[in-house]
mmCIF file of C-alpha atoms in Angstrom:
data_model
loop_
_atom_site.group_PDB
_atom_site.id
_atom_site.type_symbol
_atom_site.label_atom_id
_atom_site.label_comp_id
_atom_site.label_asym_id
_atom_site.label_seq_id
_atom_site.Cartn_x
_atom_site.Cartn_y
_atom_site.Cartn_z
ATOM 1 C CA MET A 210 61.033 -43.583 -84.426
ATOM 2 C CA ALA A 211 60.583 -43.915 -80.903
ATOM 3 C CA ASP A 212 62.941 -43.783 -78.243
ATOM 4 C CA GLN A 213 64.067 -47.163 -77.441
ATOM 5 C CA LYS A 214 64.596 -48.491 -74.095
ATOM 6 C CA VAL A 215 68.255 -50.159 -74.178
ATOM 7 C CA LYS A 216 68.587 -53.567 -73.501
ATOM 8 C CA HIS A 217 70.599 -55.008 -70.405
ATOM 9 C CA ASP A 218 73.138 -56.607 -72.567
ATOM 10 C CA GLU A 219 73.822 -53.314 -74.397
ATOM 11 C CA VAL A 220 74.861 -51.552 -71.401
ATOM 12 C CA ILE A 221 78.479 -50.195 -72.229
ATOM 13 C CA ASP A 222 81.244 -50.806 -69.756
ATOM 14 C CA GLN A 223 83.563 -48.014 -69.448
ATOM 15 C CA PRO A 224 84.006 -47.960 -65.745
ATOM 16 C CA THR A 225 87.583 -45.772 -65.689
ATOM 17 C CA LEU A 226 86.154 -42.931 -67.428
ATOM 18 C CA ARG A 227 84.701 -39.999 -65.653
ATOM 19 C CA PRO A 228 80.988 -39.785 -65.938
ATOM 20 C CA ARG A 229 80.861 -36.755 -68.531
ATOM 21 C CA ASP A 230 83.270 -38.732 -70.663
ATOM 22 C CA ARG A 231 81.442 -41.985 -69.878
ATOM 23 C CA ILE A 232 78.198 -40.515 -71.135
ATOM 24 C CA VAL A 233 79.691 -39.120 -74.260
ATOM 25 C CA VAL A 234 81.343 -42.337 -74.985
ATOM 26 C CA THR A 235 78.108 -44.469 -74.493
ATOM 27 C CA ALA A 236 75.997 -41.795 -76.315
ATOM 28 C CA ARG A 237 78.292 -41.898 -79.628
ATOM 29 C CA GLU A 238 78.314 -45.605 -79.418
ATOM 30 C CA MET A 239 74.502 -46.093 -79.229
ATOM 31 C CA PHE A 240 73.729 -43.043 -81.549
ATOM 32 C CA GLN A 241 75.796 -44.991 -84.093
ATOM 33 C CA GLN A 242 73.911 -48.353 -83.196
ATOM 34 C CA HIS A 243 70.346 -47.149 -83.066
ATOM 35 C CA GLY A 244 70.308 -43.730 -84.613
ATOM 36 C CA ILE A 245 70.042 -40.431 -82.711
ATOM 37 C CA LYS A 246 66.403 -40.476 -82.830
ATOM 38 C CA GLY A 247 66.070 -44.014 -81.485
ATOM 39 C CA VAL A 248 67.666 -43.540 -78.367
ATOM 40 C CA GLY A 249 66.477 -41.296 -75.307
ATOM 41 C CA VAL A 250 68.097 -40.220 -72.284
ATOM 42 C CA ASP A 251 67.285 -42.592 -70.218
ATOM 43 C CA ALA A 252 68.783 -45.409 -72.250
ATOM 44 C CA ILE A 253 72.245 -43.476 -72.301
ATOM 45 C CA ALA A 254 72.342 -42.856 -68.913
ATOM 46 C CA GLU A 255 71.371 -46.642 -67.834
ATOM 47 C CA ALA A 256 74.115 -47.788 -70.428
ATOM 48 C CA ALA A 257 76.426 -45.315 -69.122
ATOM 49 C CA HIS A 258 76.088 -46.575 -65.228
ATOM 50 C CA THR A 259 74.925 -43.106 -64.292
ATOM 51 C CA ASN A 260 71.302 -41.505 -64.127
ATOM 52 C CA LYS A 261 69.471 -38.954 -65.978
ATOM 53 C CA MET A 262 70.079 -36.696 -63.228
ATOM 54 C CA THR A 263 73.810 -36.591 -63.798
ATOM 55 C CA LEU A 264 73.466 -36.681 -67.409
ATOM 56 C CA TYR A 265 71.559 -33.338 -67.302
ATOM 57 C CA ARG A 266 73.447 -31.780 -65.048
ATOM 58 C CA HIS A 267 76.692 -32.182 -67.393
ATOM 59 C CA PHE A 268 74.893 -31.711 -70.709
ATOM 60 C CA GLY A 269 71.421 -29.632 -70.140
ATOM 61 C CA SER A 270 69.434 -31.350 -72.739
ATOM 62 C CA LYS A 271 69.855 -34.062 -75.022
ATOM 63 C CA ASP A 272 70.449 -31.988 -77.892
ATOM 64 C CA HIS A 273 73.744 -30.355 -76.068
ATOM 65 C CA LEU A 274 74.793 -33.900 -75.687
ATOM 66 C CA ILE A 275 74.304 -34.370 -79.605
ATOM 67 C CA VAL A 276 76.619 -31.395 -80.158
ATOM 68 C CA GLU A 277 79.041 -32.580 -77.742
ATOM 69 C CA CYS A 278 79.256 -36.012 -79.298
ATOM 70 C CA MET A 279 79.775 -34.283 -82.878
ATOM 71 C CA GLN A 280 82.602 -31.983 -81.675
ATOM 72 C CA LYS A 281 84.368 -35.143 -80.030
ATOM 73 C CA CYS A 282 84.215 -36.705 -83.642
ATOM 74 C CA VAL A 283 85.491 -33.402 -85.073
ATOM 75 C CA ASP A 284 88.457 -32.995 -82.464
ATOM 76 C CA GLU A 285 89.534 -36.999 -83.443
ATOM 77 C CA GLY A 286 89.535 -35.825 -87.193
ATOM 78 C CA SER A 287 91.537 -32.979 -86.785
ATOM 79 C CA ALA A 288 93.882 -34.894 -84.623
ATOM 80 C CA TRP A 289 94.060 -37.461 -87.105
ATOM 81 C CA TRP A 290 95.104 -34.415 -89.814
ATOM 82 C CA CYS A 291 97.922 -33.646 -87.322
ATOM 83 C CA GLY A 292 98.895 -37.078 -87.066
ATOM 84 C CA LEU A 293 99.155 -37.308 -91.132
ATOM 85 C CA GLU A 294 101.520 -34.273 -90.809
ATOM 86 C CA THR A 295 103.712 -35.863 -88.517
ATOM 87 C CA ASP A 296 103.901 -39.182 -90.024
ATOM 88 C CA HIS A 297 104.802 -37.563 -93.504
ATOM 89 C CA PRO A 298 106.287 -34.235 -92.991
ATOM 90 C CA GLY A 299 106.804 -32.184 -96.110
ATOM 91 C CA ASP A 300 105.556 -34.523 -98.147
ATOM 92 C CA PRO A 301 102.141 -33.756 -99.574
ATOM 93 C CA ARG A 302 102.017 -36.474 -102.086
ATOM 94 C CA ALA A 303 102.767 -38.771 -99.481
ATOM 95 C CA GLN A 304 100.063 -37.337 -96.908
ATOM 96 C CA LEU A 305 97.221 -37.487 -100.019
ATOM 97 C CA ARG A 306 98.234 -41.101 -100.397
ATOM 98 C CA ALA A 307 97.621 -41.847 -96.777
ATOM 99 C CA TRP A 308 94.390 -40.228 -97.097
ATOM 100 C CA VAL A 309 93.395 -42.456 -99.837
ATOM 101 C CA GLU A 310 94.581 -45.552 -97.734
ATOM 102 C CA HIS A 311 92.733 -44.166 -94.473
ATOM 103 C CA GLY A 312 89.350 -44.072 -96.402
ATOM 104 C CA ALA A 313 90.001 -47.465 -97.982
ATOM 105 C CA ALA A 314 90.601 -48.699 -94.786
ATOM 106 C CA PHE A 315 87.496 -47.234 -93.088
ATOM 107 C CA LEU A 316 85.170 -48.701 -95.966
ATOM 108 C CA ARG A 317 86.807 -52.053 -95.070
ATOM 109 C CA SER A 318 85.555 -51.496 -91.464
ATOM 110 C CA GLY A 319 82.836 -48.867 -91.152
ATOM 111 C CA GLU A 320 79.897 -50.928 -91.396
ATOM 112 C CA ARG A 321 77.714 -48.372 -89.625
ATOM 113 C CA GLY A 322 78.925 -45.446 -91.933
ATOM 114 C CA CYS A 323 80.093 -41.985 -91.079
ATOM 115 C CA GLU A 324 79.399 -40.581 -87.903
ATOM 116 C CA MET A 325 78.731 -36.886 -88.849
ATOM 117 C CA ALA A 326 76.813 -38.042 -91.893
ATOM 118 C CA ASN A 327 74.521 -40.349 -89.932
ATOM 119 C CA ALA A 328 73.891 -37.408 -87.859
ATOM 120 C CA ALA A 329 73.109 -34.807 -90.632
ATOM 121 C CA VAL A 330 70.508 -36.956 -92.290
ATOM 122 C CA GLU A 331 68.835 -37.641 -88.725
ATOM 123 C CA LEU A 332 69.108 -33.760 -88.083
ATOM 124 C CA ALA A 333 68.455 -32.363 -91.867
ATOM 125 C CA ASP A 334 64.890 -30.890 -90.654
ATOM 126 C CA GLY A 335 65.179 -28.106 -88.268
ATOM 127 C CA ASP A 336 68.091 -26.157 -87.074
ATOM 128 C CA HIS A 337 69.663 -28.537 -84.857
ATOM 129 C CA PRO A 338 72.941 -26.629 -83.081
ATOM 130 C CA ALA A 339 74.781 -29.844 -84.164
ATOM 131 C CA LYS A 340 74.190 -29.484 -87.619
ATOM 132 C CA ARG A 341 76.529 -26.247 -87.711
ATOM 133 C CA VAL A 342 79.399 -28.292 -85.992
ATOM 134 C CA ILE A 343 79.105 -30.758 -88.904
ATOM 135 C CA GLU A 344 78.970 -28.368 -91.565
ATOM 136 C CA GLU A 345 81.990 -26.454 -90.359
ATOM 137 C CA ALA A 346 83.693 -29.664 -90.023
ATOM 138 C CA LYS A 347 82.932 -31.096 -93.399
ATOM 139 C CA LYS A 348 84.033 -27.673 -94.926
ATOM 140 C CA ALA A 349 87.542 -27.720 -92.769
ATOM 141 C CA HIS A 350 88.067 -31.173 -94.317
ATOM 142 C CA ARG A 351 87.422 -30.117 -97.794
ATOM 143 C CA ASP A 352 89.562 -27.413 -97.305
ATOM 144 C CA ARG A 353 92.412 -29.198 -96.090
ATOM 145 C CA LEU A 354 92.111 -31.979 -98.645
ATOM 146 C CA ALA A 355 92.429 -29.014 -101.262
ATOM 147 C CA GLU A 356 95.432 -27.508 -99.834
ATOM 148 C CA LEU A 357 96.869 -31.466 -99.809
ATOM 149 C CA CYS A 358 95.878 -31.758 -103.419
ATOM 150 C CA LYS A 359 97.532 -28.369 -104.278
ATOM 151 C CA GLY A 360 100.643 -29.248 -102.168
ATOM 152 C CA ALA A 361 100.735 -32.762 -103.908
ATOM 153 C CA GLY A 362 101.016 -30.775 -107.670
ATOM 154 C CA LEU A 363 97.490 -31.592 -108.680
ATOM 155 C CA SER A 364 96.086 -29.094 -111.344
ATOM 156 C CA ARG A 365 92.526 -27.300 -110.216
ATOM 157 C CA PRO A 366 93.402 -28.742 -106.740
ATOM 158 C CA GLU A 367 89.706 -27.460 -105.160
ATOM 159 C CA LEU A 368 88.191 -29.167 -108.098
ATOM 160 C CA ALA A 369 90.049 -32.452 -107.387
ATOM 161 C CA ALA A 370 89.534 -32.057 -103.787
ATOM 162 C CA ASP A 371 85.927 -31.863 -104.287
ATOM 163 C CA MET A 372 85.765 -34.927 -106.347
ATOM 164 C CA LEU A 373 87.993 -37.272 -104.125
ATOM 165 C CA ALA A 374 85.241 -35.867 -100.872
ATOM 166 C CA LEU A 375 82.232 -36.616 -102.827
ATOM 167 C CA LEU A 376 83.746 -40.133 -103.917
ATOM 168 C CA LEU A 377 84.471 -40.819 -100.156
ATOM 169 C CA GLU A 378 81.126 -39.805 -99.102
ATOM 170 C CA GLY A 379 79.133 -41.705 -101.745
ATOM 171 C CA ALA A 380 81.686 -45.061 -100.942
ATOM 172 C CA LYS A 381 80.469 -44.936 -97.295
ATOM 173 C CA ILE A 382 77.132 -44.773 -98.665
ATOM 174 C CA SER A 383 77.378 -47.628 -101.011
ATOM 175 C CA ARG A 384 79.420 -49.431 -98.562
ATOM 176 C CA GLN A 385 76.150 -49.347 -95.656
ATOM 177 C CA SER A 386 73.856 -50.215 -98.684
ATOM 178 C CA GLU A 387 75.329 -53.037 -100.836
ATOM 179 C CA GLY A 388 78.204 -54.127 -98.487
ATOM 180 C CA LEU A 389 81.996 -54.713 -99.085
ATOM 181 C CA GLU A 390 81.488 -56.245 -102.571
ATOM 182 C CA GLY A 391 79.759 -53.220 -103.840
ATOM 183 C CA PRO A 392 81.341 -50.159 -105.673
ATOM 184 C CA SER A 393 82.998 -49.015 -102.822
ATOM 185 C CA ALA A 394 85.395 -51.906 -102.927
ATOM 186 C CA ARG A 395 86.965 -50.030 -105.737
ATOM 187 C CA PHE A 396 87.281 -46.599 -103.802
ATOM 188 C CA ARG A 397 90.961 -46.824 -103.740
ATOM 189 C CA ARG A 398 91.149 -47.438 -107.639
ATOM 190 C CA MET A 399 88.888 -44.729 -108.557
ATOM 191 C CA ALA A 400 90.754 -42.255 -106.251
ATOM 192 C CA ASP A 401 93.913 -43.038 -107.833
ATOM 193 C CA GLU A 402 92.216 -42.292 -111.337
ATOM 194 C CA ILE A 403 91.138 -38.910 -110.025
ATOM 195 C CA ILE A 404 94.525 -37.894 -108.572
ATOM 196 C CA VAL A 405 96.254 -38.977 -112.016
ATOM 197 C CA SER A 406 93.652 -37.434 -114.114
ATOM 198 C CA PHE A 407 94.563 -34.237 -112.291
ATOM 199 C CA GLY A 408 98.316 -34.744 -113.265
ATOM 200 C CA GLY A 409 99.076 -36.520 -109.553
ATOM 201 C CA SER A 410 101.558 -39.071 -109.406
ATOM 202 C CA LEU A 411 100.750 -42.400 -107.422
ATOM 203 C CA GLU A 412 104.753 -42.778 -107.178
ATOM 204 C CA GLY A 413 106.634 -41.917 -103.817
#
């Protein structure tokens, strides 16, 4: 897809942010709206109320900007995991239930799908540096989920984690292709069935 020129009414208003942060916020939003390949640096700079020279001064290239956007997504995910532990200290079962609830809430609101998964599809060809960031983040998420399943007393926690992770990834795609009334609407119930099948409890 050719680079698009952003429409005037798509300019993203983030006047209080520093130019670097404003560029990242704007790029992430536009990548989600139009796709990474559908947005050029001119459009990003215009929407971020800056210019291409400033963008290149901070990031060097569009590829470096994409890496930074993916890293921001990773950082937000890590912060969420920390918050999960803070909200339910020493209670892996409650943390696992919260993971399921978080996934269900995302599916109700995430019309554009997973930011990293969408990027991975667009960057599938070639050796883009952002692919390593995405791969490492997905592996870290799966490993943390496996530890959570183990702490919650599930048998074969790694297999349980793989099934839960794949269920969520598939539900995200279903949400985009079939809408709220598709199979993704039953994500919570299917996740609960997986947890119970591995000997987990849904009780507090």
